[in-house]
Short mmCIF file of C-alpha atoms in Angstrom, two decimals:
data_model
loop_
_atom_site.label_atom_id
_atom_site.label_comp_id
_atom_site.label_asym_id
_atom_site.label_seq_id
_atom_site.Cartn_x
_atom_site.Cartn_y
_atom_site.Cartn_z
CA MET A 1 3.78 26.87 -5.38
CA SER A 2 5.17 23.33 -5.49
CA ALA A 3 6.16 21.71 -8.76
CA PHE A 4 4.71 18.47 -7.38
CA SER A 5 0.96 18.09 -7.72
CA ALA A 6 -1.86 15.56 -8.02
CA LYS A 7 -5.07 15.59 -10.05
CA PHE A 8 -6.46 17.85 -7.35
CA PRO A 9 -4.81 19.06 -4.15
CA LEU A 10 -4.80 17.30 -0.80
CA SER A 11 -4.64 19.43 2.32
CA PHE A 12 -4.97 19.29 6.08
CA ARG A 13 -8.40 20.02 7.50
CA SER A 14 -9.29 23.20 9.32
CA ASP A 15 -8.80 21.29 12.59
CA GLY A 16 -5.20 20.56 11.55
CA THR A 17 -5.61 16.83 10.81
CA PHE A 18 -5.21 14.65 7.73
CA ARG A 19 -6.66 11.13 7.74
CA VAL A 20 -5.46 8.26 5.52
CA LEU A 21 -7.29 4.92 5.37
CA MET A 22 -5.44 1.95 3.85
CA MET A 23 -7.48 -1.10 2.83
CA SER A 24 -5.73 -4.12 1.33
CA ASP A 25 -6.69 -7.51 -0.09
CA LEU A 26 -10.24 -7.09 -1.24
CA GLN A 27 -9.43 -9.93 -3.66
CA GLU A 28 -12.80 -9.51 -5.36
CA SER A 29 -14.32 -9.66 -8.83
CA PRO A 30 -17.75 -8.87 -10.29
CA HIS A 31 -18.86 -12.08 -8.51
CA TYR A 32 -18.26 -10.61 -5.08
CA ASP A 33 -19.20 -11.33 -1.50
CA PRO A 34 -21.58 -8.52 -0.42
CA ARG A 35 -19.82 -8.42 2.94
CA SER A 36 -16.69 -7.11 1.21
CA LEU A 37 -18.56 -4.12 -0.17
CA ARG A 38 -20.25 -3.49 3.17
CA SER A 39 -16.82 -3.72 4.79
CA VAL A 40 -15.51 -0.89 2.60
CA GLU A 41 -18.61 1.20 3.32
CA ALA A 42 -18.25 0.65 7.07
CA LEU A 43 -14.59 1.64 7.09
CA LEU A 44 -15.30 4.86 5.21
CA ALA A 45 -18.10 5.72 7.62
CA GLU A 46 -15.97 5.10 10.70
CA GLY A 47 -12.63 6.35 9.42
CA ASP A 48 -13.87 9.53 7.70
CA PRO A 49 -10.69 9.64 5.57
CA ASP A 50 -9.28 12.48 3.50
CA LEU A 51 -7.50 9.89 1.33
CA VAL A 52 -8.04 6.17 0.76
CA ILE A 53 -5.22 3.86 -0.34
CA LEU A 54 -6.16 0.51 -1.88
CA GLY A 55 -3.18 -1.54 -0.76
CA GLY A 56 -2.97 -4.25 -3.41
CA ASP A 57 -4.64 -7.53 -4.33
CA ASN A 58 -7.58 -5.24 -4.93
CA CYS A 59 -9.06 -7.69 -7.41
CA PHE A 60 -8.66 -11.46 -7.60
CA GLY A 61 -6.81 -11.68 -10.88
CA PRO A 62 -7.72 -15.28 -11.83
CA GLU A 63 -11.40 -14.26 -11.97
CA ILE A 64 -10.74 -11.17 -14.11
CA HIS A 65 -10.79 -12.32 -17.73
CA GLY A 66 -10.51 -9.00 -19.52
CA GLU A 67 -11.22 -5.28 -19.44
CA GLU A 68 -14.97 -5.72 -19.06
CA ASP A 69 -14.56 -7.79 -15.89
CA LEU A 70 -12.02 -5.35 -14.49
CA LYS A 71 -14.24 -2.35 -15.24
CA GLN A 72 -17.21 -4.05 -13.55
CA PHE A 73 -15.11 -4.79 -10.48
CA LEU A 74 -13.81 -1.21 -10.30
CA ASP A 75 -17.28 0.26 -10.79
CA ILE A 76 -18.51 -1.74 -7.80
CA PHE A 77 -15.66 -1.18 -5.38
CA THR A 78 -14.75 2.43 -6.18
CA THR A 79 -18.35 3.63 -5.87
CA PRO A 80 -18.11 3.98 -2.05
CA MET A 81 -15.31 6.56 -2.50
CA GLU A 82 -16.66 8.15 -5.66
CA LYS A 83 -20.15 8.82 -4.31
CA ARG A 84 -18.66 10.45 -1.19
CA GLY A 85 -16.14 12.48 -3.17
CA ILE A 86 -13.21 10.94 -1.28
CA PRO A 87 -9.85 10.99 -3.10
CA TRP A 88 -8.28 7.56 -3.45
CA ALA A 89 -5.20 5.92 -4.91
CA HIS A 90 -3.93 2.37 -5.26
CA VAL A 91 -0.92 0.11 -5.43
CA PHE A 92 -0.90 -3.25 -7.17
CA GLY A 93 -0.40 -6.58 -5.43
CA ASN A 94 0.55 -9.93 -6.92
CA HIS A 95 -3.07 -10.83 -7.74
CA ASP A 96 -3.56 -7.53 -9.56
CA HIS A 97 -0.60 -8.52 -11.71
CA ASP A 98 -2.45 -11.78 -12.52
CA VAL A 99 -5.01 -9.82 -14.58
CA PRO A 100 -4.51 -10.82 -18.24
CA ILE A 101 -4.51 -7.35 -19.78
CA PRO A 102 -1.54 -5.03 -20.45
CA ALA A 103 -0.36 -3.28 -17.30
CA ASP A 104 -0.63 0.17 -18.83
CA ARG A 105 -4.25 -0.44 -19.80
CA HIS A 106 -4.98 -1.87 -16.34
CA GLN A 107 -3.56 1.27 -14.75
CA ALA A 108 -5.40 3.57 -17.17
CA LEU A 109 -8.75 2.10 -16.12
CA TYR A 110 -8.02 2.98 -12.50
CA GLU A 111 -6.85 6.48 -13.37
CA SER A 112 -10.02 7.15 -15.38
CA TYR A 113 -12.16 7.51 -12.23
CA PRO A 114 -12.79 11.14 -11.21
CA HIS A 115 -11.51 10.86 -7.63
CA CYS A 116 -8.61 8.51 -8.37
CA LEU A 117 -5.30 10.25 -7.68
CA SER A 118 -3.19 7.26 -8.73
CA SER A 119 -0.45 7.97 -11.21
CA HIS A 120 2.47 6.08 -12.66
CA VAL A 121 6.06 6.79 -13.57
CA GLU A 122 7.18 5.94 -17.08
CA GLY A 123 10.41 4.07 -17.65
CA ILE A 124 10.71 2.15 -14.38
CA HIS A 125 9.39 -1.18 -13.15
CA GLY A 126 5.87 -1.33 -11.76
CA MET A 127 2.77 0.66 -12.67
CA THR A 128 1.84 2.04 -9.23
CA ASN A 129 4.79 4.15 -8.12
CA PHE A 130 3.60 7.58 -7.00
CA MET A 131 3.98 10.46 -4.55
CA LEU A 132 0.97 12.50 -3.42
CA PRO A 133 1.71 15.83 -1.68
CA VAL A 134 -0.40 17.07 1.22
CA PHE A 135 -0.38 20.82 1.92
CA ASN A 136 -0.79 22.68 5.21
CA SER A 137 -2.72 25.87 5.91
CA LYS A 138 0.24 27.96 4.66
CA ASN A 139 0.13 26.11 1.32
CA GLU A 140 3.42 24.40 2.16
CA MET A 141 3.95 20.73 1.45
CA ALA A 142 3.79 19.15 4.88
CA LEU A 143 3.35 15.44 4.13
CA ALA A 144 4.08 13.03 1.27
CA ILE A 145 2.11 9.84 0.63
CA TRP A 146 4.24 7.39 -1.36
CA GLY A 147 3.22 4.25 -3.26
CA LEU A 148 5.52 1.53 -4.58
CA ASP A 149 4.58 -1.40 -6.78
CA THR A 150 6.06 -4.63 -5.39
CA ASN A 151 5.52 -6.29 -8.79
CA HIS A 152 4.49 -9.89 -9.37
CA HIS A 153 6.81 -12.80 -8.59
CA VAL A 154 10.48 -13.46 -8.00
CA ARG A 155 10.47 -15.51 -11.23
CA GLU A 156 10.51 -12.16 -13.06
CA LEU A 157 14.19 -11.94 -12.12
CA ASP A 158 15.13 -15.33 -13.59
CA CYS A 159 16.05 -13.93 -17.00
CA LEU A 160 18.45 -11.49 -15.33
CA VAL A 161 20.51 -14.27 -13.74
CA GLY A 162 20.95 -16.61 -16.66
CA GLY A 163 17.56 -18.29 -16.45
CA ARG A 164 18.19 -19.92 -13.06
CA SER A 165 15.11 -20.45 -10.88
CA LEU A 166 15.20 -17.89 -8.11
CA HIS A 167 11.87 -19.27 -6.86
CA ASP A 168 13.69 -22.30 -5.43
CA MET A 169 16.46 -20.23 -3.87
CA ALA A 170 14.01 -17.73 -2.36
CA GLY A 171 12.26 -20.65 -0.69
CA LEU A 172 15.21 -22.20 1.12
CA PRO A 173 13.93 -23.89 4.29
CA ASN A 174 16.07 -22.08 6.87
CA GLN A 175 14.46 -18.65 7.01
CA PRO A 176 14.34 -16.29 10.02
CA VAL A 177 10.57 -15.63 10.29
CA GLY A 178 8.78 -16.85 7.20
CA TYR A 179 9.52 -15.94 3.62
CA GLY A 180 7.79 -15.09 0.39
CA VAL A 181 8.33 -15.59 -3.32
CA TRP A 182 5.83 -12.96 -4.40
CA GLY A 183 7.06 -9.57 -5.42
CA THR A 184 10.23 -7.57 -5.27
CA LEU A 185 11.39 -4.00 -5.84
CA TYR A 186 13.77 -3.03 -8.61
CA PHE A 187 16.69 -0.66 -8.33
CA ASP A 188 15.11 1.81 -10.75
CA GLN A 189 12.15 2.16 -8.36
CA LEU A 190 14.52 2.87 -5.47
CA MET A 191 16.34 5.45 -7.58
CA TRP A 192 13.03 7.11 -8.47
CA TYR A 193 12.12 7.41 -4.78
CA HIS A 194 15.63 8.65 -3.93
CA ASN A 195 15.67 11.29 -6.65
CA THR A 196 12.10 12.44 -5.96
CA SER A 197 12.82 12.67 -2.24
CA LEU A 198 15.90 14.78 -2.92
CA ALA A 199 13.94 17.03 -5.28
CA LEU A 200 11.28 17.54 -2.61
CA GLU A 201 13.93 18.50 -0.07
CA ARG A 202 15.56 20.97 -2.46
CA GLU A 203 12.22 22.57 -3.32
CA GLN A 204 10.90 22.79 0.23
CA GLY A 205 14.19 23.54 1.94
CA ARG A 206 13.62 20.60 4.31
CA LYS A 207 12.76 16.93 4.26
CA VAL A 208 9.05 16.22 3.87
CA PRO A 209 7.75 13.51 6.27
CA GLY A 210 6.11 10.60 4.50
CA LEU A 211 4.00 7.45 4.65
CA LEU A 212 4.91 4.61 2.27
CA CYS A 213 2.18 2.21 1.10
CA MET A 214 3.09 -1.05 -0.65
CA HIS A 215 1.65 -4.53 -0.89
CA ILE A 216 4.45 -6.88 0.13
CA ALA A 217 6.53 -6.10 3.20
CA PRO A 218 10.24 -5.32 2.90
CA TYR A 219 12.78 -7.73 4.30
CA GLU A 220 13.30 -5.85 7.58
CA TYR A 221 9.80 -6.70 8.81
CA ARG A 222 11.34 -10.11 9.55
CA THR A 223 13.84 -8.61 11.98
CA ALA A 224 11.20 -6.56 13.78
CA MET A 225 8.82 -9.50 14.21
CA ALA A 226 11.68 -11.77 15.34
CA ASN A 227 12.28 -9.31 18.20
CA PRO A 228 8.77 -8.66 19.48
CA THR A 229 9.73 -7.47 22.97
CA LEU A 230 11.90 -4.72 21.51
CA CYS A 231 9.96 -3.86 18.35
CA VAL A 232 6.28 -4.86 18.36
CA ARG A 233 3.84 -2.38 19.90
CA GLU A 234 0.64 -4.37 19.38
CA GLY A 235 -1.26 -6.63 17.01
CA SER A 236 -0.84 -10.06 15.48
CA TYR A 237 1.92 -11.42 13.23
CA GLU A 238 1.04 -15.11 13.48
CA GLU A 239 1.02 -15.70 9.72
CA PRO A 240 4.34 -16.31 7.92
CA LEU A 241 5.43 -12.83 6.93
CA GLY A 242 5.61 -13.33 3.17
CA SER A 243 8.13 -10.51 2.85
CA THR A 244 10.02 -9.74 -0.32
CA PRO A 245 12.41 -12.68 -0.83
CA PHE A 246 15.56 -10.58 -1.22
CA ASN A 247 16.76 -7.46 0.53
CA SER A 248 16.12 -4.75 -2.07
CA GLY A 249 17.92 -2.04 -0.10
CA LEU A 250 14.71 -0.08 0.42
CA PHE A 251 14.92 0.09 4.21
CA SER A 252 18.52 1.25 4.23
CA LEU A 253 17.62 3.91 1.69
CA LEU A 254 14.69 5.10 3.79
CA LEU A 255 16.98 5.40 6.82
CA GLN A 256 19.51 7.40 4.83
CA ARG A 257 16.89 9.78 3.43
CA GLY A 258 15.12 10.13 6.78
CA ASP A 259 11.76 11.30 5.45
CA VAL A 260 9.49 8.22 5.40
CA LYS A 261 8.51 7.53 9.00
CA ALA A 262 5.97 4.72 8.46
CA ILE A 263 5.39 1.83 6.04
CA CYS A 264 2.09 -0.04 5.70
CA CYS A 265 1.66 -3.32 3.82
CA GLY A 266 -0.99 -5.89 3.03
CA HIS A 267 -0.53 -9.36 1.45
CA THR A 268 -0.67 -11.45 4.65
CA HIS A 269 -4.33 -11.39 5.66
CA ARG A 270 -3.99 -12.43 9.30
CA ASN A 271 -1.27 -9.93 10.23
CA ASP A 272 -2.19 -6.53 11.67
CA ALA A 273 0.90 -5.76 13.78
CA ASP A 274 2.22 -2.32 14.62
CA ALA A 275 6.00 -2.41 15.13
CA GLU A 276 8.91 0.00 15.11
CA TYR A 277 12.45 -0.67 13.92
CA CYS A 278 15.24 1.90 13.71
CA GLY A 279 12.72 4.69 14.16
CA ILE A 280 10.41 3.62 11.31
CA ARG A 281 6.93 2.24 12.00
CA LEU A 282 6.30 -1.09 10.27
CA LEU A 283 2.58 -1.87 9.94
CA TRP A 284 0.09 -4.27 8.40
CA ASP A 285 -3.61 -3.77 7.74
CA ALA A 286 -4.88 -7.40 7.68
CA CYS A 287 -7.53 -7.64 4.90
CA VAL A 288 -10.72 -5.83 4.02
CA GLY A 289 -12.27 -8.56 1.84
CA TYR A 290 -14.44 -11.43 3.04
CA ARG A 291 -13.98 -13.96 0.22
CA CYS A 292 -10.29 -14.42 0.85
CA TYR A 293 -8.80 -16.29 3.80
CA GLY A 294 -8.31 -14.40 7.04
CA VAL A 295 -9.43 -14.03 10.65
CA ASP A 296 -12.88 -12.46 10.69
CA GLU A 297 -12.23 -10.56 13.92
CA ARG A 298 -9.22 -8.83 12.29
CA ARG A 299 -10.72 -7.92 8.92
CA GLY A 300 -10.75 -4.21 8.25
CA GLY A 301 -8.31 -1.44 7.41
CA ARG A 302 -5.73 0.82 9.05
CA LEU A 303 -6.36 4.48 9.78
CA PHE A 304 -3.53 7.02 9.98
CA VAL A 305 -4.10 10.45 11.51
CA TYR A 306 -1.49 13.17 10.90
CA ARG A 307 -1.44 16.60 12.56
CA GLU A 308 -0.28 19.73 10.82
CA GLU A 309 1.84 20.92 13.76
CA ASP A 310 3.84 17.65 13.84
CA PRO A 311 3.55 15.70 10.56
CA GLU A 312 6.51 13.47 11.50
CA THR A 313 4.37 11.78 14.14
CA VAL A 314 1.40 9.63 13.21
CA THR A 315 -1.39 8.06 15.24
CA THR A 316 -2.62 4.79 13.76
CA ARG A 317 -5.08 2.04 14.62
CA MET A 318 -6.97 -0.80 13.01
CA LEU A 319 -10.67 -0.36 12.20
CA ARG A 320 -12.64 -3.64 12.34
CA THR A 321 -15.71 -4.52 10.33
CA LEU A 322 -17.00 -7.92 11.51
CA ASP A 323 -19.87 -6.49 13.54
CA LYS A 324 -20.76 -4.03 10.75
CA VAL A 325 -21.26 -6.30 7.74
#
């Protein structure tokens, strides 16, 4: 039996598949657009997921004024999963970090829902760093679903470099394919992933293939989108990429560990591209909400289908909701 566990176990179906649905950028509050809720319902009906990942900017922080507002929002937008008994987890985006309540209390409200598998790691940056194991028919861990919190804003680093404004430096005009000033990963988060990945390998006697979900794309998405003929399989990347402003070292670490085979991000609402770079799939899931900006024809979520006999390979596609809301 694995030492790694969640609130309740995740496992491949009897037909040998495991389905993950990632939905990002609801950007809602108790004063919501009904189309956003219908969008979530439609994606669950079509995707039939075994696990849902809320990919950040789940709420629109400036409209959440305290715990009561946040609880009302969560009651509304987790009901589609809760009433179906579908396990779900979440990562925070920059607008989630706008909510004016302590991060630990914010996270605790999420974790209080019966089917929420989200967890957090004490002592490192971010509140939504987790690993969820998925077991095969032999009760072996066959797949790992990872979450990383891309935190709030590059200004958080200012105090670490003598108070200088990194916002201005992150926004220098000569950038390869767009840039962002929202969010970054810290070294302690990378070390947590590295150490957990190693522990999984020691326990299982092999590397466990994984999917990484995070809100803001790592720096290497820029390289992939700047070389579309070589890297992009399909989809749109017309919006400036809004990637993390500095190279955190995440992608190099993933290559060296060799277990995470796909990354999916939100944050940029018009982008839904499927690319591959150095053997790792780099994906977006556009946006699921209807109050925030976006292209209506692209709104929806991204479905991942894994197969027990080959969990290193994933089939993925966008599910659209415009004609269903």
